[in-house]
Tab-separated table of C-alpha atoms in Angstrom:
chain	number	residue	atom	x	y	z
L	363	MET	CA	-1.967	-68.542	-42.787
L	364	LYS	CA	0.672	-67.660	-45.244
L	365	LYS	CA	4.251	-67.154	-43.983
L	366	GLY	CA	4.512	-63.686	-45.667
L	367	CYS	CA	1.323	-62.478	-43.926
L	368	LEU	CA	2.672	-63.637	-40.571
L	369	ILE	CA	5.892	-61.711	-41.109
L	370	TRP	CA	3.910	-58.587	-41.894
L	371	ILE	CA	1.794	-58.991	-38.682
L	372	ILE	CA	5.001	-59.493	-36.563
L	373	LEU	CA	6.566	-56.443	-38.294
L	374	ALA	CA	3.455	-54.375	-37.712
L	375	GLY	CA	3.332	-55.405	-34.063
L	376	PHE	CA	7.027	-54.498	-33.697
L	377	LEU	CA	6.494	-51.109	-35.237
L	378	LEU	CA	3.420	-50.533	-33.079
L	379	LEU	CA	5.553	-51.322	-29.937
L	380	ILE	CA	8.218	-48.873	-31.126
L	381	ALA	CA	5.706	-46.116	-31.823
L	382	LEU	CA	4.079	-46.774	-28.370
L	383	GLY	CA	7.454	-46.566	-26.733
L	384	ILE	CA	8.217	-43.209	-28.502
L	385	VAL	CA	4.794	-41.882	-27.438
L	386	LEU	CA	5.381	-42.861	-23.818
L	387	TRP	CA	8.994	-41.443	-23.856
L	388	GLY	CA	7.690	-38.144	-25.375
L	389	THR	CA	4.907	-38.002	-22.830
L	390	ARG	CA	7.322	-38.461	-19.962
L	391	ILE	CA	9.562	-35.634	-21.266
L	392	TYR	CA	6.618	-33.365	-21.872
L	393	ASN	CA	5.372	-33.902	-18.365
L	394	ASN	CA	8.781	-33.309	-16.914
L	395	MET	CA	9.050	-29.979	-18.813
L	396	VAL	CA	5.548	-28.936	-17.551
L	397	THR	CA	6.598	-29.831	-13.970
L	398	MET	CA	9.737	-27.833	-14.190
L	399	SER	CA	8.127	-24.906	-15.880
L	400	GLU	CA	5.484	-24.834	-13.151
L	401	ALA	CA	8.254	-24.981	-10.513
L	402	VAL	CA	9.861	-21.796	-12.088
L	403	THR	CA	6.392	-20.139	-12.045
L	404	SER	CA	5.798	-21.125	-8.399
L	405	GLN	CA	9.191	-19.777	-7.332
L	406	TRP	CA	8.531	-16.600	-9.230
L	407	GLY	CA	5.340	-16.175	-7.153
L	408	ASN	CA	7.471	-16.563	-3.952
L	409	ILE	CA	9.750	-13.721	-5.252
L	410	GLU	CA	6.713	-11.562	-6.112
L	411	THR	CA	5.300	-12.185	-2.583
L	412	GLN	CA	8.549	-11.012	-0.901
L	413	TYR	CA	8.791	-7.874	-3.097
L	414	GLN	CA	5.175	-7.094	-2.325
L	415	ARG	CA	5.811	-7.556	1.345
L	416	ARG	CA	8.579	-4.924	1.014
L	417	ALA	CA	6.296	-2.618	-1.001
L	418	ASP	CA	3.622	-2.951	1.674
L	419	LEU	CA	6.044	-2.076	4.494
L	420	ILE	CA	7.399	1.090	2.827
L	421	PRO	CA	4.308	3.363	3.301
L	422	ASN	CA	4.320	2.634	7.042
L	423	PHE	CA	8.201	3.217	7.127
L	424	VAL	CA	7.787	6.484	5.308
L	425	GLU	CA	4.995	7.680	7.622
L	426	THR	CA	7.050	6.789	10.585
L	427	VAL	CA	10.020	8.755	9.283
L	428	LYS	CA	7.923	11.668	8.188
L	429	GLY	CA	5.989	11.845	11.519
L	430	ALA	CA	9.094	11.598	13.685
L	431	ALA	CA	11.247	14.330	12.257
L	432	ALA	CA	11.369	17.373	10.107
L	433	PHE	CA	12.593	15.081	7.420
L	434	GLU	CA	13.994	15.843	4.004
L	435	GLN	CA	10.952	15.646	1.724
L	436	SER	CA	12.927	14.960	-1.434
L	437	THR	CA	14.299	11.680	0.012
L	438	LEU	CA	10.844	10.554	0.996
L	439	THR	CA	9.477	11.466	-2.390
L	440	GLN	CA	12.243	9.482	-4.087
L	441	VAL	CA	11.330	6.419	-2.027
L	442	ILE	CA	7.542	6.710	-2.786
L	443	GLU	CA	8.254	7.246	-6.509
L	444	ALA	CA	10.590	4.204	-6.608
L	445	ARG	CA	8.005	2.195	-4.878
L	446	ALA	CA	5.433	3.145	-7.463
L	447	ARG	CA	7.817	2.184	-10.312
L	448	ALA	CA	8.731	-1.123	-8.667
L	449	THR	CA	5.091	-2.212	-8.168
L	450	SER	CA	4.129	-1.125	-11.674
L	451	VAL	CA	6.520	-3.616	-13.380
L	452	ASN	CA	4.972	-7.064	-13.516
L	453	ILE	CA	6.122	-10.176	-15.321
L	454	ASP	CA	3.934	-13.013	-16.535
L	455	PRO	CA	6.110	-16.181	-15.774
L	456	ALA	CA	4.804	-17.798	-18.994
L	457	ASN	CA	6.260	-15.019	-21.065
L	458	MET	CA	9.380	-14.272	-19.122
L	459	THR	CA	12.167	-12.763	-21.163
L	460	ALA	CA	15.581	-11.433	-20.419
L	461	GLU	CA	14.343	-7.911	-21.324
L	462	ASN	CA	11.283	-7.859	-18.932
L	463	MET	CA	13.412	-9.517	-16.242
L	464	GLN	CA	15.977	-6.759	-16.565
L	465	GLN	CA	13.144	-4.142	-16.473
L	466	PHE	CA	11.794	-5.738	-13.315
L	467	GLN	CA	15.272	-5.923	-11.745
L	468	GLN	CA	15.972	-2.315	-12.497
L	469	ALA	CA	12.777	-1.136	-10.892
L	470	GLN	CA	13.474	-3.207	-7.756
L	471	GLU	CA	17.127	-1.959	-7.651
L	472	GLY	CA	15.831	1.547	-7.853
L	473	LEU	CA	13.627	0.970	-4.808
L	474	SER	CA	16.511	-0.648	-2.935
L	475	SER	CA	18.717	2.306	-3.798
L	476	ALA	CA	16.053	4.790	-2.549
L	477	LEU	CA	15.672	2.844	0.612
L	478	SER	CA	19.479	2.815	1.183
L	479	ARG	CA	19.567	6.621	0.629
L	480	LEU	CA	16.698	6.970	3.143
L	481	MET	CA	18.608	4.860	5.687
L	482	VAL	CA	21.745	7.013	5.307
L	483	VAL	CA	19.673	10.186	5.989
L	484	VAL	CA	17.869	8.514	8.911
L	485	GLU	CA	21.358	8.200	10.540
L	486	GLN	CA	21.267	11.913	11.125
L	487	TYR	CA	18.126	11.568	13.358
L	488	PRO	CA	19.137	9.581	16.483
L	489	GLU	CA	15.715	10.395	18.079
L	490	LEU	CA	13.979	8.689	15.205
L	491	ARG	CA	16.218	5.600	15.311
L	492	ALA	CA	15.361	5.339	18.994
L	493	THR	CA	11.587	4.962	18.425
L	494	GLN	CA	10.192	1.422	18.764
L	495	ASN	CA	8.024	1.718	15.669
L	496	PHE	CA	10.989	2.699	13.518
L	497	ARG	CA	13.128	-0.146	14.905
L	498	ASP	CA	10.349	-2.707	14.337
L	499	LEU	CA	9.828	-1.544	10.726
L	500	GLN	CA	13.568	-1.483	10.102
L	501	ILE	CA	13.870	-5.030	11.345
L	502	GLU	CA	10.900	-6.102	9.125
L	503	LEU	CA	12.511	-4.438	6.076
L	504	GLU	CA	15.912	-6.127	6.820
L	505	GLY	CA	14.196	-9.543	7.120
L	506	THR	CA	12.280	-9.005	3.951
L	507	GLU	CA	15.488	-8.129	2.078
L	508	ASN	CA	16.977	-11.424	3.333
L	509	ARG	CA	13.925	-13.324	2.202
L	510	ILE	CA	14.080	-11.634	-1.215
L	511	SER	CA	17.711	-12.756	-1.523
L	512	VAL	CA	16.859	-16.358	-0.573
L	513	GLU	CA	13.903	-16.558	-2.960
L	514	ARG	CA	16.009	-15.079	-5.818
L	515	ARG	CA	18.678	-17.749	-5.228
L	516	ARG	CA	16.028	-20.382	-5.243
L	517	PHE	CA	14.418	-19.049	-8.410
L	518	ASN	CA	17.834	-19.243	-10.125
L	519	GLU	CA	18.256	-22.856	-8.940
L	520	VAL	CA	14.932	-24.070	-10.389
L	521	THR	CA	15.458	-21.987	-13.570
L	522	LEU	CA	18.891	-23.679	-13.942
L	523	ALA	CA	17.267	-27.129	-13.697
L	524	TYR	CA	14.511	-26.191	-16.161
L	525	ASN	CA	16.881	-24.560	-18.718
L	526	SER	CA	19.333	-27.383	-18.497
L	527	PHE	CA	16.542	-29.905	-19.207
L	528	VAL	CA	14.960	-28.134	-22.157
L	529	LYS	CA	18.344	-27.434	-23.760
L	530	GLN	CA	19.567	-30.975	-23.742
L	531	PHE	CA	19.120	-33.339	-26.618
L	532	PRO	CA	16.550	-34.886	-27.360
L	533	GLN	CA	14.296	-32.736	-25.050
L	534	ARG	CA	15.305	-29.723	-27.071
L	535	ILE	CA	13.376	-30.977	-30.019
L	536	LEU	CA	10.140	-31.534	-27.943
L	537	ALA	CA	10.676	-28.191	-26.119
L	538	ALA	CA	10.766	-26.335	-29.480
L	539	MET	CA	7.716	-28.268	-30.656
L	540	PHE	CA	5.619	-27.465	-27.540
L	541	GLY	CA	6.864	-23.922	-26.872
L	542	PHE	CA	9.019	-24.552	-23.832
L	543	HIS	CA	11.588	-21.775	-23.986
L	544	GLU	CA	14.620	-20.842	-21.896
L	545	LYS	CA	13.785	-18.683	-18.829
L	546	PRO	CA	15.989	-15.761	-17.649
L	547	TYR	CA	17.891	-15.683	-14.385
L	548	PHE	CA	18.119	-13.067	-11.732
L	549	GLU	CA	21.460	-11.317	-12.236
L	550	ALA	CA	23.649	-9.744	-9.513
L	551	ASP	CA	22.925	-6.065	-8.930
L	552	ALA	CA	25.188	-3.681	-10.849
L	553	GLY	CA	28.489	-3.091	-9.210
L	554	THR	CA	28.347	-6.087	-6.846
L	555	GLU	CA	31.108	-7.787	-8.875
L	556	LYS	CA	33.621	-5.325	-7.373
L	557	ALA	CA	34.584	-5.644	-3.664
L	558	PRO	CA	34.078	-2.462	-1.707
L	559	GLN	CA	37.177	-0.592	-0.649
L	560	VAL	CA	37.467	-0.068	3.099
L	561	LYS	CA	39.760	2.693	4.165
L	562	PHE	CA	40.510	3.762	7.775
């Protein structure tokens, strides 16, 4: 065998090893992006579950309030309408954008606000607050609000890991090639950046 031919075989083998290394490296990065994207999707499902739990509790809560007192109908109507708006906004985790996340958050904040107004009005009805059914539903709603808060925090954590990974070099190149885009975060509710003023 000629010496020149042997050099070409060695060079071709070396280039083949480099190409194989690049393919394996790219495959590992791609698989990591898929895993992280699926973690974001899974965590989004956990959030939707908790919001759905809250939405499912509200009709019972409204009925309990309505049945126990000559209650202000406008407050109940606001809660029912806010629930309808909140449950009508859905996000596909694969196509999550800052705009549709903001829309989702606004609908959920509207429901939270309506529930808060309802609780303020309920304070005027001590006989209602004394019923076991009302107390049980109130505890369920409070527990659900806590779960929502925990799941939102976890969502932001897995989204941070995903976003950091796909924005770093060289993953950024592969992310752009395969359509892995940055995902939006849950943001704090409007006005929470200001501490409440307490006056006695």
